[in-house]
């Protein structure tokens, strides 16, 4: 997610600049919103992810 000045934050509503069909994995260093906030958008655009994998990463 983009944070900071308005022109940066507005980029959160732009189309994704990646091919979801060619994305196999998302690696999170931790689950702060600025690191995981795009997961719902990835899923909305076709990325398949296990909710369990996300929850496991949040409790570690």
mmCIF file with all atom_site columns, N, CA, C and O in Angstrom:
data_model
loop_
_atom_site.group_PDB
_atom_site.id
_atom_site.type_symbol
_atom_site.label_atom_id
_atom_site.label_alt_id
_atom_site.label_comp_id
_atom_site.label_asym_id
_atom_site.label_entity_id
_atom_site.label_seq_id
_atom_site.pdbx_PDB_ins_code
_atom_site.Cartn_x
_atom_site.Cartn_y
_atom_site.Cartn_z
_atom_site.occupancy
_atom_site.B_iso_or_equiv
_atom_site.pdbx_formal_charge
_atom_site.auth_seq_id
_atom_site.auth_comp_id
_atom_site.auth_asym_id
_atom_site.auth_atom_id
_atom_site.pdbx_PDB_model_num
ATOM 1   N N  . UNK A 1 1  ? 0.827   -1.172  0.000   1.00 0.00 ? 1  UNK A N  1
ATOM 2   C CA . UNK A 1 1  ? 0.000   0.000   0.000   1.00 0.00 ? 1  UNK A CA 1
ATOM 3   C C  . UNK A 1 1  ? 0.875   1.241   0.000   1.00 0.00 ? 1  UNK A C  1
ATOM 4   O O  . UNK A 1 1  ? 1.936   1.252   0.592   1.00 0.00 ? 1  UNK A O  1
ATOM 5   N N  . UNK A 1 2  ? 0.381   2.245   -0.675  1.00 0.00 ? 2  UNK A N  1
ATOM 6   C CA . UNK A 1 2  ? 1.102   3.508   -0.696  1.00 0.00 ? 2  UNK A CA 1
ATOM 7   C C  . UNK A 1 2  ? 0.626   4.378   0.452   1.00 0.00 ? 2  UNK A C  1
ATOM 8   O O  . UNK A 1 2  ? -0.562  4.462   0.732   1.00 0.00 ? 2  UNK A O  1
ATOM 9   N N  . UNK A 1 3  ? 1.563   5.006   1.120   1.00 0.00 ? 3  UNK A N  1
ATOM 10  C CA . UNK A 1 3  ? 1.260   5.895   2.237   1.00 0.00 ? 3  UNK A CA 1
ATOM 11  C C  . UNK A 1 3  ? 1.951   7.221   2.010   1.00 0.00 ? 3  UNK A C  1
ATOM 12  O O  . UNK A 1 3  ? 2.817   7.340   1.150   1.00 0.00 ? 3  UNK A O  1
ATOM 13  N N  . UNK A 1 4  ? 1.572   8.199   2.776   1.00 0.00 ? 4  UNK A N  1
ATOM 14  C CA . UNK A 1 4  ? 2.246   9.485   2.689   1.00 0.00 ? 4  UNK A CA 1
ATOM 15  C C  . UNK A 1 4  ? 1.368   10.542  2.063   1.00 0.00 ? 4  UNK A C  1
ATOM 16  O O  . UNK A 1 4  ? 0.165   10.597  2.312   1.00 0.00 ? 4  UNK A O  1
ATOM 17  N N  . UNK A 1 5  ? 1.973   11.341  1.206   1.00 0.00 ? 5  UNK A N  1
ATOM 18  C CA . UNK A 1 5  ? 1.236   12.452  0.604   1.00 0.00 ? 5  UNK A CA 1
ATOM 19  C C  . UNK A 1 5  ? 0.124   11.935  -0.315  1.00 0.00 ? 5  UNK A C  1
ATOM 20  O O  . UNK A 1 5  ? 0.159   10.789  -0.766  1.00 0.00 ? 5  UNK A O  1
ATOM 21  N N  . UNK A 1 6  ? -0.855  12.776  -0.568  1.00 0.00 ? 6  UNK A N  1
ATOM 22  C CA . UNK A 1 6  ? -2.061  12.389  -1.304  1.00 0.00 ? 6  UNK A CA 1
ATOM 23  C C  . UNK A 1 6  ? -1.743  11.746  -2.655  1.00 0.00 ? 6  UNK A C  1
ATOM 24  O O  . UNK A 1 6  ? -2.351  10.738  -3.028  1.00 0.00 ? 6  UNK A O  1
ATOM 25  N N  . UNK A 1 7  ? -0.793  12.295  -3.397  1.00 0.00 ? 7  UNK A N  1
ATOM 26  C CA . UNK A 1 7  ? -0.484  11.738  -4.719  1.00 0.00 ? 7  UNK A CA 1
ATOM 27  C C  . UNK A 1 7  ? 0.013   10.291  -4.623  1.00 0.00 ? 7  UNK A C  1
ATOM 28  O O  . UNK A 1 7  ? -0.221  9.489   -5.536  1.00 0.00 ? 7  UNK A O  1
ATOM 29  N N  . UNK A 1 8  ? 0.685   9.948   -3.535  1.00 0.00 ? 8  UNK A N  1
ATOM 30  C CA . UNK A 1 8  ? 1.105   8.560   -3.321  1.00 0.00 ? 8  UNK A CA 1
ATOM 31  C C  . UNK A 1 8  ? -0.079  7.691   -2.926  1.00 0.00 ? 8  UNK A C  1
ATOM 32  O O  . UNK A 1 8  ? -0.277  6.603   -3.464  1.00 0.00 ? 8  UNK A O  1
ATOM 33  N N  . UNK A 1 9  ? -0.896  8.156   -1.974  1.00 0.00 ? 9  UNK A N  1
ATOM 34  C CA . UNK A 1 9  ? -2.048  7.373   -1.512  1.00 0.00 ? 9  UNK A CA 1
ATOM 35  C C  . UNK A 1 9  ? -3.030  7.078   -2.639  1.00 0.00 ? 9  UNK A C  1
ATOM 36  O O  . UNK A 1 9  ? -3.639  6.021   -2.678  1.00 0.00 ? 9  UNK A O  1
ATOM 37  N N  . UNK A 1 10 ? -3.170  8.006   -3.586  1.00 0.00 ? 10 UNK A N  1
ATOM 38  C CA . UNK A 1 10 ? -4.090  7.805   -4.707  1.00 0.00 ? 10 UNK A CA 1
ATOM 39  C C  . UNK A 1 10 ? -3.690  6.616   -5.572  1.00 0.00 ? 10 UNK A C  1
ATOM 40  O O  . UNK A 1 10 ? -4.518  6.043   -6.266  1.00 0.00 ? 10 UNK A O  1
ATOM 41  N N  . UNK A 1 11 ? -2.425  6.229   -5.513  1.00 0.00 ? 11 UNK A N  1
ATOM 42  C CA . UNK A 1 11 ? -1.972  5.071   -6.292  1.00 0.00 ? 11 UNK A CA 1
ATOM 43  C C  . UNK A 1 11 ? -2.603  3.771   -5.792  1.00 0.00 ? 11 UNK A C  1
ATOM 44  O O  . UNK A 1 11 ? -2.647  2.781   -6.522  1.00 0.00 ? 11 UNK A O  1
ATOM 45  N N  . UNK A 1 12 ? -3.130  3.764   -4.563  1.00 0.00 ? 12 UNK A N  1
ATOM 46  C CA . UNK A 1 12 ? -3.800  2.573   -4.033  1.00 0.00 ? 12 UNK A CA 1
ATOM 47  C C  . UNK A 1 12 ? -5.055  2.221   -4.816  1.00 0.00 ? 12 UNK A C  1
ATOM 48  O O  . UNK A 1 12 ? -5.545  1.103   -4.721  1.00 0.00 ? 12 UNK A O  1
ATOM 49  N N  . UNK A 1 13 ? -5.594  3.156   -5.583  1.00 0.00 ? 13 UNK A N  1
ATOM 50  C CA . UNK A 1 13 ? -6.812  2.912   -6.359  1.00 0.00 ? 13 UNK A CA 1
ATOM 51  C C  . UNK A 1 13 ? -6.530  2.711   -7.843  1.00 0.00 ? 13 UNK A C  1
ATOM 52  O O  . UNK A 1 13 ? -7.459  2.560   -8.631  1.00 0.00 ? 13 UNK A O  1
ATOM 53  N N  . UNK A 1 14 ? -5.274  2.669   -8.221  1.00 0.00 ? 14 UNK A N  1
ATOM 54  C CA . UNK A 1 14 ? -4.906  2.429   -9.618  1.00 0.00 ? 14 UNK A CA 1
ATOM 55  C C  . UNK A 1 14 ? -4.899  0.922   -9.895  1.00 0.00 ? 14 UNK A C  1
ATOM 56  O O  . UNK A 1 14 ? -4.719  0.118   -8.983  1.00 0.00 ? 14 UNK A O  1
ATOM 57  N N  . UNK A 1 15 ? -5.084  0.523   -11.159 1.00 0.00 ? 15 UNK A N  1
ATOM 58  C CA . UNK A 1 15 ? -4.993  -0.901  -11.484 1.00 0.00 ? 15 UNK A CA 1
ATOM 59  C C  . UNK A 1 15 ? -3.625  -1.458  -11.087 1.00 0.00 ? 15 UNK A C  1
ATOM 60  O O  . UNK A 1 15 ? -2.611  -0.752  -11.119 1.00 0.00 ? 15 UNK A O  1
ATOM 61  N N  . UNK A 1 16 ? -3.619  -2.723  -10.708 1.00 0.00 ? 16 UNK A N  1
ATOM 62  C CA . UNK A 1 16 ? -2.360  -3.367  -10.315 1.00 0.00 ? 16 UNK A CA 1
ATOM 63  C C  . UNK A 1 16 ? -1.411  -3.447  -11.497 1.00 0.00 ? 16 UNK A C  1
ATOM 64  O O  . UNK A 1 16 ? -1.825  -3.702  -12.626 1.00 0.00 ? 16 UNK A O  1
ATOM 65  N N  . UNK A 1 17 ? -0.149  -3.281  -11.223 1.00 0.00 ? 17 UNK A N  1
ATOM 66  C CA . UNK A 1 17 ? 0.875   -3.315  -12.267 1.00 0.00 ? 17 UNK A CA 1
ATOM 67  C C  . UNK A 1 17 ? 1.587   -4.664  -12.264 1.00 0.00 ? 17 UNK A C  1
ATOM 68  O O  . UNK A 1 17 ? 2.806   -4.748  -12.214 1.00 0.00 ? 17 UNK A O  1
ATOM 69  N N  . UNK A 1 18 ? 0.790   -5.755  -12.249 1.00 0.00 ? 18 UNK A N  1
ATOM 70  C CA . UNK A 1 18 ? 1.369   -7.091  -12.299 1.00 0.00 ? 18 UNK A CA 1
ATOM 71  C C  . UNK A 1 18 ? 0.330   -8.057  -12.835 1.00 0.00 ? 18 UNK A C  1
ATOM 72  O O  . UNK A 1 18 ? -0.867  -7.785  -12.809 1.00 0.00 ? 18 UNK A O  1
ATOM 73  N N  . UNK A 1 19 ? 0.795   -9.169  -13.353 1.00 0.00 ? 19 UNK A N  1
ATOM 74  C CA . UNK A 1 19 ? -0.083  -10.198 -13.902 1.00 0.00 ? 19 UNK A CA 1
ATOM 75  C C  . UNK A 1 19 ? -0.396  -11.207 -12.802 1.00 0.00 ? 19 UNK A C  1
ATOM 76  O O  . UNK A 1 19 ? 0.452   -12.019 -12.439 1.00 0.00 ? 19 UNK A O  1
ATOM 77  N N  . UNK A 1 20 ? -1.616  -11.143 -12.273 1.00 0.00 ? 20 UNK A N  1
ATOM 78  C CA . UNK A 1 20 ? -2.014  -12.030 -11.181 1.00 0.00 ? 20 UNK A CA 1
ATOM 79  C C  . UNK A 1 20 ? -1.873  -13.493 -11.589 1.00 0.00 ? 20 UNK A C  1
ATOM 80  O O  . UNK A 1 20 ? -1.496  -14.341 -10.782 1.00 0.00 ? 20 UNK A O  1
ATOM 81  N N  . UNK A 1 21 ? -2.158  -13.812 -12.851 1.00 0.00 ? 21 UNK A N  1
ATOM 82  C CA . UNK A 1 21 ? -2.084  -15.196 -13.322 1.00 0.00 ? 21 UNK A CA 1
ATOM 83  C C  . UNK A 1 21 ? -0.669  -15.760 -13.217 1.00 0.00 ? 21 UNK A C  1
ATOM 84  O O  . UNK A 1 21 ? -0.489  -16.969 -13.122 1.00 0.00 ? 21 UNK A O  1
ATOM 85  N N  . UNK A 1 22 ? 0.326   -14.901 -13.218 1.00 0.00 ? 22 UNK A N  1
ATOM 86  C CA . UNK A 1 22 ? 1.712   -15.358 -13.119 1.00 0.00 ? 22 UNK A CA 1
ATOM 87  C C  . UNK A 1 22 ? 2.280   -15.205 -11.710 1.00 0.00 ? 22 UNK A C  1
ATOM 88  O O  . UNK A 1 22 ? 3.464   -15.413 -11.492 1.00 0.00 ? 22 UNK A O  1
ATOM 89  N N  . UNK A 1 23 ? 1.436   -14.847 -10.757 1.00 0.00 ? 23 UNK A N  1
ATOM 90  C CA . UNK A 1 23 ? 1.866   -14.689 -9.369  1.00 0.00 ? 23 UNK A CA 1
ATOM 91  C C  . UNK A 1 23 ? 1.530   -15.957 -8.607  1.00 0.00 ? 23 UNK A C  1
ATOM 92  O O  . UNK A 1 23 ? 0.377   -16.342 -8.501  1.00 0.00 ? 23 UNK A O  1
ATOM 93  N N  . UNK A 1 24 ? 2.556   -16.630 -8.089  1.00 0.00 ? 24 UNK A N  1
ATOM 94  C CA . UNK A 1 24 ? 2.369   -17.901 -7.392  1.00 0.00 ? 24 UNK A CA 1
ATOM 95  C C  . UNK A 1 24 ? 2.314   -17.747 -5.879  1.00 0.00 ? 24 UNK A C  1
ATOM 96  O O  . UNK A 1 24 ? 1.708   -18.549 -5.190  1.00 0.00 ? 24 UNK A O  1
ATOM 97  N N  . UNK A 1 25 ? 2.980   -16.727 -5.369  1.00 0.00 ? 25 UNK A N  1
ATOM 98  C CA . UNK A 1 25 ? 3.125   -16.634 -3.918  1.00 0.00 ? 25 UNK A CA 1
ATOM 99  C C  . UNK A 1 25 ? 3.292   -15.169 -3.520  1.00 0.00 ? 25 UNK A C  1
ATOM 100 O O  . UNK A 1 25 ? 3.823   -14.365 -4.275  1.00 0.00 ? 25 UNK A O  1
ATOM 101 N N  . UNK A 1 26 ? 2.811   -14.869 -2.337  1.00 0.00 ? 26 UNK A N  1
ATOM 102 C CA . UNK A 1 26 ? 3.050   -13.569 -1.716  1.00 0.00 ? 26 UNK A CA 1
ATOM 103 C C  . UNK A 1 26 ? 3.742   -13.854 -0.389  1.00 0.00 ? 26 UNK A C  1
ATOM 104 O O  . UNK A 1 26 ? 3.246   -14.632 0.418   1.00 0.00 ? 26 UNK A O  1
ATOM 105 N N  . UNK A 1 27 ? 4.876   -13.249 -0.183  1.00 0.00 ? 27 UNK A N  1
ATOM 106 C CA . UNK A 1 27 ? 5.629   -13.445 1.061   1.00 0.00 ? 27 UNK A CA 1
ATOM 107 C C  . UNK A 1 27 ? 5.501   -12.181 1.899   1.00 0.00 ? 27 UNK A C  1
ATOM 108 O O  . UNK A 1 27 ? 5.810   -11.086 1.430   1.00 0.00 ? 27 UNK A O  1
ATOM 109 N N  . UNK A 1 28 ? 5.033   -12.366 3.123   1.00 0.00 ? 28 UNK A N  1
ATOM 110 C CA . UNK A 1 28 ? 4.899   -11.240 4.043   1.00 0.00 ? 28 UNK A CA 1
ATOM 111 C C  . UNK A 1 28 ? 6.012   -11.295 5.075   1.00 0.00 ? 28 UNK A C  1
ATOM 112 O O  . UNK A 1 28 ? 6.278   -12.345 5.633   1.00 0.00 ? 28 UNK A O  1
ATOM 113 N N  . UNK A 1 29 ? 6.637   -10.157 5.325   1.00 0.00 ? 29 UNK A N  1
ATOM 114 C CA . UNK A 1 29 ? 7.618   -10.103 6.395   1.00 0.00 ? 29 UNK A CA 1
ATOM 115 C C  . UNK A 1 29 ? 6.919   -10.007 7.743   1.00 0.00 ? 29 UNK A C  1
ATOM 116 O O  . UNK A 1 29 ? 7.414   -10.495 8.739   1.00 0.00 ? 29 UNK A O  1
ATOM 117 N N  . UNK A 1 30 ? 5.774   -9.354  7.748   1.00 0.00 ? 30 UNK A N  1
ATOM 118 C CA . UNK A 1 30 ? 4.907   -9.257  8.921   1.00 0.00 ? 30 UNK A CA 1
ATOM 119 C C  . UNK A 1 30 ? 3.563   -8.722  8.433   1.00 0.00 ? 30 UNK A C  1
ATOM 120 O O  . UNK A 1 30 ? 3.428   -8.376  7.272   1.00 0.00 ? 30 UNK A O  1
ATOM 121 N N  . UNK A 1 31 ? 2.585   -8.692  9.301   1.00 0.00 ? 31 UNK A N  1
ATOM 122 C CA . UNK A 1 31 ? 1.240   -8.385  8.829   1.00 0.00 ? 31 UNK A CA 1
ATOM 123 C C  . UNK A 1 31 ? 0.749   -6.989  9.198   1.00 0.00 ? 31 UNK A C  1
ATOM 124 O O  . UNK A 1 31 ? -0.435  -6.769  9.404   1.00 0.00 ? 31 UNK A O  1
ATOM 125 N N  . UNK A 1 32 ? 1.629   -6.027  9.217   1.00 0.00 ? 32 UNK A N  1
ATOM 126 C CA . UNK A 1 32 ? 1.179   -4.638  9.347   1.00 0.00 ? 32 UNK A CA 1
ATOM 127 C C  . UNK A 1 32 ? 0.410   -4.290  8.079   1.00 0.00 ? 32 UNK A C  1
ATOM 128 O O  . UNK A 1 32 ? 0.686   -4.820  6.995   1.00 0.00 ? 32 UNK A O  1
ATOM 129 N N  . UNK A 1 33 ? -0.540  -3.399  8.184   1.00 0.00 ? 33 UNK A N  1
ATOM 130 C CA . UNK A 1 33 ? -1.402  -3.057  7.061   1.00 0.00 ? 33 UNK A CA 1
ATOM 131 C C  . UNK A 1 33 ? -0.617  -2.633  5.825   1.00 0.00 ? 33 UNK A C  1
ATOM 132 O O  . UNK A 1 33 ? -0.986  -2.968  4.696   1.00 0.00 ? 33 UNK A O  1
ATOM 133 N N  . UNK A 1 34 ? 0.494   -1.921  6.006   1.00 0.00 ? 34 UNK A N  1
ATOM 134 C CA . UNK A 1 34 ? 1.255   -1.474  4.842   1.00 0.00 ? 34 UNK A CA 1
ATOM 135 C C  . UNK A 1 34 ? 1.950   -2.634  4.119   1.00 0.00 ? 34 UNK A C  1
ATOM 136 O O  . UNK A 1 34 ? 2.454   -2.471  3.017   1.00 0.00 ? 34 UNK A O  1
ATOM 137 N N  . UNK A 1 35 ? 1.967   -3.811  4.722   1.00 0.00 ? 35 UNK A N  1
ATOM 138 C CA . UNK A 1 35 ? 2.554   -4.983  4.078   1.00 0.00 ? 35 UNK A CA 1
ATOM 139 C C  . UNK A 1 35 ? 1.503   -5.945  3.550   1.00 0.00 ? 35 UNK A C  1
ATOM 140 O O  . UNK A 1 35 ? 1.748   -6.636  2.558   1.00 0.00 ? 35 UNK A O  1
ATOM 141 N N  . UNK A 1 36 ? 0.348   -6.022  4.194   1.00 0.00 ? 36 UNK A N  1
ATOM 142 C CA . UNK A 1 36 ? -0.668  -6.999  3.783   1.00 0.00 ? 36 UNK A CA 1
ATOM 143 C C  . UNK A 1 36 ? -1.939  -6.356  3.242   1.00 0.00 ? 36 UNK A C  1
ATOM 144 O O  . UNK A 1 36 ? -2.865  -7.058  2.832   1.00 0.00 ? 36 UNK A O  1
ATOM 145 N N  . UNK A 1 37 ? -2.010  -5.047  3.208   1.00 0.00 ? 37 UNK A N  1
ATOM 146 C CA . UNK A 1 37 ? -3.230  -4.358  2.822   1.00 0.00 ? 37 UNK A CA 1
ATOM 147 C C  . UNK A 1 37 ? -3.687  -4.590  1.401   1.00 0.00 ? 37 UNK A C  1
ATOM 148 O O  . UNK A 1 37 ? -4.861  -4.376  1.081   1.00 0.00 ? 37 UNK A O  1
ATOM 149 N N  . UNK A 1 38 ? -2.793  -5.019  0.534   1.00 0.00 ? 38 UNK A N  1
ATOM 150 C CA . UNK A 1 38 ? -3.174  -5.284  -0.867  1.00 0.00 ? 38 UNK A CA 1
ATOM 151 C C  . UNK A 1 38 ? -3.703  -6.698  -1.077  1.00 0.00 ? 38 UNK A C  1
ATOM 152 O O  . UNK A 1 38 ? -4.183  -7.018  -2.153  1.00 0.00 ? 38 UNK A O  1
ATOM 153 N N  . UNK A 1 39 ? -3.633  -7.570  -0.075  1.00 0.00 ? 39 UNK A N  1
ATOM 154 C CA . UNK A 1 39 ? -4.090  -8.947  -0.262  1.00 0.00 ? 39 UNK A CA 1
ATOM 155 C C  . UNK A 1 39 ? -5.539  -9.010  -0.738  1.00 0.00 ? 39 UNK A C  1
ATOM 156 O O  . UNK A 1 39 ? -5.831  -9.737  -1.692  1.00 0.00 ? 39 UNK A O  1
ATOM 157 N N  . UNK A 1 40 ? -6.482  -8.257  -0.153  1.00 0.00 ? 40 UNK A N  1
ATOM 158 C CA . UNK A 1 40 ? -7.852  -8.314  -0.674  1.00 0.00 ? 40 UNK A CA 1
ATOM 159 C C  . UNK A 1 40 ? -7.950  -7.912  -2.144  1.00 0.00 ? 40 UNK A C  1
ATOM 160 O O  . UNK A 1 40 ? -8.714  -8.506  -2.907  1.00 0.00 ? 40 UNK A O  1
ATOM 161 N N  . UNK A 1 41 ? -7.159  -6.931  -2.559  1.00 0.00 ? 41 UNK A N  1
ATOM 162 C CA . UNK A 1 41 ? -7.175  -6.518  -3.963  1.00 0.00 ? 41 UNK A CA 1
ATOM 163 C C  . UNK A 1 41 ? -6.587  -7.611  -4.855  1.00 0.00 ? 41 UNK A C  1
ATOM 164 O O  . UNK A 1 41 ? -7.091  -7.861  -5.960  1.00 0.00 ? 41 UNK A O  1
ATOM 165 N N  . UNK A 1 42 ? -5.539  -8.274  -4.393  1.00 0.00 ? 42 UNK A N  1
ATOM 166 C CA . UNK A 1 42 ? -4.971  -9.387  -5.152  1.00 0.00 ? 42 UNK A CA 1
ATOM 167 C C  . UNK A 1 42 ? -6.018  -10.484 -5.340  1.00 0.00 ? 42 UNK A C  1
ATOM 168 O O  . UNK A 1 42 ? -6.194  -11.009 -6.448  1.00 0.00 ? 42 UNK A O  1
ATOM 169 N N  . UNK A 1 43 ? -6.718  -10.831 -4.270  1.00 0.00 ? 43 UNK A N  1
ATOM 170 C CA . UNK A 1 43 ? -7.743  -11.877 -4.332  1.00 0.00 ? 43 UNK A CA 1
ATOM 171 C C  . UNK A 1 43 ? -8.883  -11.444 -5.261  1.00 0.00 ? 43 UNK A C  1
ATOM 172 O O  . UNK A 1 43 ? -9.357  -12.225 -6.092  1.00 0.00 ? 43 UNK A O  1
ATOM 173 N N  . UNK A 1 44 ? -9.306  -10.201 -5.149  1.00 0.00 ? 44 UNK A N  1
ATOM 174 C CA . UNK A 1 44 ? -10.371 -9.677  -6.011  1.00 0.00 ? 44 UNK A CA 1
ATOM 175 C C  . UNK A 1 44 ? -9.991  -9.805  -7.480  1.00 0.00 ? 44 UNK A C  1
ATOM 176 O O  . UNK A 1 44 ? -10.837 -10.022 -8.335  1.00 0.00 ? 44 UNK A O  1
ATOM 177 N N  . UNK A 1 45 ? -8.702  -9.689  -7.771  1.00 0.00 ? 45 UNK A N  1
ATOM 178 C CA . UNK A 1 45 ? -8.222  -9.768  -9.151  1.00 0.00 ? 45 UNK A CA 1
ATOM 179 C C  . UNK A 1 45 ? -7.814  -11.175 -9.564  1.00 0.00 ? 45 UNK A C  1
ATOM 180 O O  . UNK A 1 45 ? -7.181  -11.348 -10.594 1.00 0.00 ? 45 UNK A O  1
ATOM 181 N N  . UNK A 1 46 ? -8.146  -12.190 -8.743  1.00 0.00 ? 46 UNK A N  1
ATOM 182 C CA . UNK A 1 46 ? -7.938  -13.564 -9.163  1.00 0.00 ? 46 UNK A CA 1
ATOM 183 C C  . UNK A 1 46 ? -6.856  -14.348 -8.464  1.00 0.00 ? 46 UNK A C  1
ATOM 184 O O  . UNK A 1 46 ? -6.664  -15.522 -8.753  1.00 0.00 ? 46 UNK A O  1
ATOM 185 N N  . UNK A 1 47 ? -6.119  -13.739 -7.556  1.00 0.00 ? 47 UNK A N  1
ATOM 186 C CA . UNK A 1 47 ? -5.073  -14.474 -6.848  1.00 0.00 ? 47 UNK A CA 1
ATOM 187 C C  . UNK A 1 47 ? -5.719  -15.468 -5.901  1.00 0.00 ? 47 UNK A C  1
ATOM 188 O O  . UNK A 1 47 ? -6.654  -15.141 -5.175  1.00 0.00 ? 47 UNK A O  1
ATOM 189 N N  . UNK A 1 48 ? -5.235  -16.698 -5.908  1.00 0.00 ? 48 UNK A N  1
ATOM 190 C CA . UNK A 1 48 ? -5.759  -17.741 -5.030  1.00 0.00 ? 48 UNK A CA 1
ATOM 191 C C  . UNK A 1 48 ? -4.837  -17.876 -3.826  1.00 0.00 ? 48 UNK A C  1
ATOM 192 O O  . UNK A 1 48 ? -3.651  -18.131 -3.973  1.00 0.00 ? 48 UNK A O  1
ATOM 193 N N  . UNK A 1 49 ? -5.397  -17.693 -2.641  1.00 0.00 ? 49 UNK A N  1
ATOM 194 C CA . UNK A 1 49 ? -4.603  -17.779 -1.422  1.00 0.00 ? 49 UNK A CA 1
ATOM 195 C C  . UNK A 1 49 ? -5.438  -18.469 -0.353  1.00 0.00 ? 49 UNK A C  1
ATOM 196 O O  . UNK A 1 49 ? -6.652  -18.321 -0.304  1.00 0.00 ? 49 UNK A O  1
ATOM 197 N N  . UNK A 1 50 ? -4.785  -19.215 0.473   1.00 0.00 ? 50 UNK A N  1
ATOM 198 C CA . UNK A 1 50 ? -5.449  -19.888 1.571   1.00 0.00 ? 50 UNK A CA 1
ATOM 199 C C  . UNK A 1 50 ? -5.581  -18.928 2.747   1.00 0.00 ? 50 UNK A C  1
ATOM 200 O O  . UNK A 1 50 ? -4.592  -18.335 3.192   1.00 0.00 ? 50 UNK A O  1
ATOM 201 N N  . UNK A 1 51 ? -6.790  -18.778 3.261   1.00 0.00 ? 51 UNK A N  1
ATOM 202 C CA . UNK A 1 51 ? -6.983  -17.937 4.435   1.00 0.00 ? 51 UNK A CA 1
ATOM 203 C C  . UNK A 1 51 ? -6.158  -18.457 5.607   1.00 0.00 ? 51 UNK A C  1
ATOM 204 O O  . UNK A 1 51 ? -5.622  -17.689 6.383   1.00 0.00 ? 51 UNK A O  1
ATOM 205 N N  . UNK A 1 52 ? -6.003  -19.756 5.693   1.00 0.00 ? 52 UNK A N  1
ATOM 206 C CA . UNK A 1 52 ? -5.209  -20.347 6.763   1.00 0.00 ? 52 UNK A CA 1
ATOM 207 C C  . UNK A 1 52 ? -3.768  -19.863 6.704   1.00 0.00 ? 52 UNK A C  1
ATOM 208 O O  . UNK A 1 52 ? -3.162  -19.565 7.725   1.00 0.00 ? 52 UNK A O  1
ATOM 209 N N  . UNK A 1 53 ? -3.223  -19.768 5.522   1.00 0.00 ? 53 UNK A N  1
ATOM 210 C CA . UNK A 1 53 ? -1.844  -19.287 5.391   1.00 0.00 ? 53 UNK A CA 1
ATOM 211 C C  . UNK A 1 53 ? -1.714  -17.871 5.920   1.00 0.00 ? 53 UNK A C  1
ATOM 212 O O  . UNK A 1 53 ? -0.736  -17.526 6.574   1.00 0.00 ? 53 UNK A O  1
ATOM 213 N N  . UNK A 1 54 ? -2.711  -17.041 5.642   1.00 0.00 ? 54 UNK A N  1
ATOM 214 C CA . UNK A 1 54 ? -2.673  -15.652 6.123   1.00 0.00 ? 54 UNK A CA 1
ATOM 215 C C  . UNK A 1 54 ? -2.793  -15.640 7.644   1.00 0.00 ? 54 UNK A C  1
ATOM 216 O O  . UNK A 1 54 ? -2.023  -14.965 8.331   1.00 0.00 ? 54 UNK A O  1
ATOM 217 N N  . UNK A 1 55 ? -3.737  -16.401 8.180   1.00 0.00 ? 55 UNK A N  1
ATOM 218 C CA . UNK A 1 55 ? -3.923  -16.415 9.629   1.00 0.00 ? 55 UNK A CA 1
ATOM 219 C C  . UNK A 1 55 ? -2.697  -16.970 10.344  1.00 0.00 ? 55 UNK A C  1
ATOM 220 O O  . UNK A 1 55 ? -2.304  -16.440 11.386  1.00 0.00 ? 55 UNK A O  1
ATOM 221 N N  . UNK A 1 56 ? -2.086  -18.002 9.788   1.00 0.00 ? 56 UNK A N  1
ATOM 222 C CA . UNK A 1 56 ? -0.880  -18.552 10.413  1.00 0.00 ? 56 UNK A CA 1
ATOM 223 C C  . UNK A 1 56 ? 0.228   -17.503 10.469  1.00 0.00 ? 56 UNK A C  1
ATOM 224 O O  . UNK A 1 56 ? 0.947   -17.403 11.454  1.00 0.00 ? 56 UNK A O  1
ATOM 225 N N  . UNK A 1 57 ? 0.363   -16.718 9.417   1.00 0.00 ? 57 UNK A N  1
ATOM 226 C CA . UNK A 1 57 ? 1.419   -15.708 9.409   1.00 0.00 ? 57 UNK A CA 1
ATOM 227 C C  . UNK A 1 57 ? 1.149   -14.615 10.428  1.00 0.00 ? 57 UNK A C  1
ATOM 228 O O  . UNK A 1 57 ? 2.066   -13.995 10.946  1.00 0.00 ? 57 UNK A O  1
ATOM 229 N N  . UNK A 1 58 ? -0.122  -14.379 10.731  1.00 0.00 ? 58 UNK A N  1
ATOM 230 C CA . UNK A 1 58 ? -0.469  -13.318 11.676  1.00 0.00 ? 58 UNK A CA 1
ATOM 231 C C  . UNK A 1 58 ? -0.178  -13.722 13.120  1.00 0.00 ? 58 UNK A C  1
ATOM 232 O O  . UNK A 1 58 ? 0.072   -12.851 13.956  1.00 0.00 ? 58 UNK A O  1
ATOM 233 N N  . UNK A 1 59 ? -0.204  -15.010 13.425  1.00 0.00 ? 59 UNK A N  1
ATOM 234 C CA . UNK A 1 59 ? 0.002   -15.426 14.812  1.00 0.00 ? 59 UNK A CA 1
ATOM 235 C C  . UNK A 1 59 ? 1.442   -15.807 15.117  1.00 0.00 ? 59 UNK A C  1
ATOM 236 O O  . UNK A 1 59 ? 1.767   -16.099 16.249  1.00 0.00 ? 59 UNK A O  1
ATOM 237 N N  . UNK A 1 60 ? 2.290   -15.805 14.126  1.00 0.00 ? 60 UNK A N  1
ATOM 238 C CA . UNK A 1 60 ? 3.690   -16.188 14.353  1.00 0.00 ? 60 UNK A CA 1
ATOM 239 C C  . UNK A 1 60 ? 4.479   -15.012 14.862  1.00 0.00 ? 60 UNK A C  1
ATOM 240 O O  . UNK A 1 60 ? 4.228   -13.900 14.659  1.00 0.00 ? 60 UNK A O  1
#
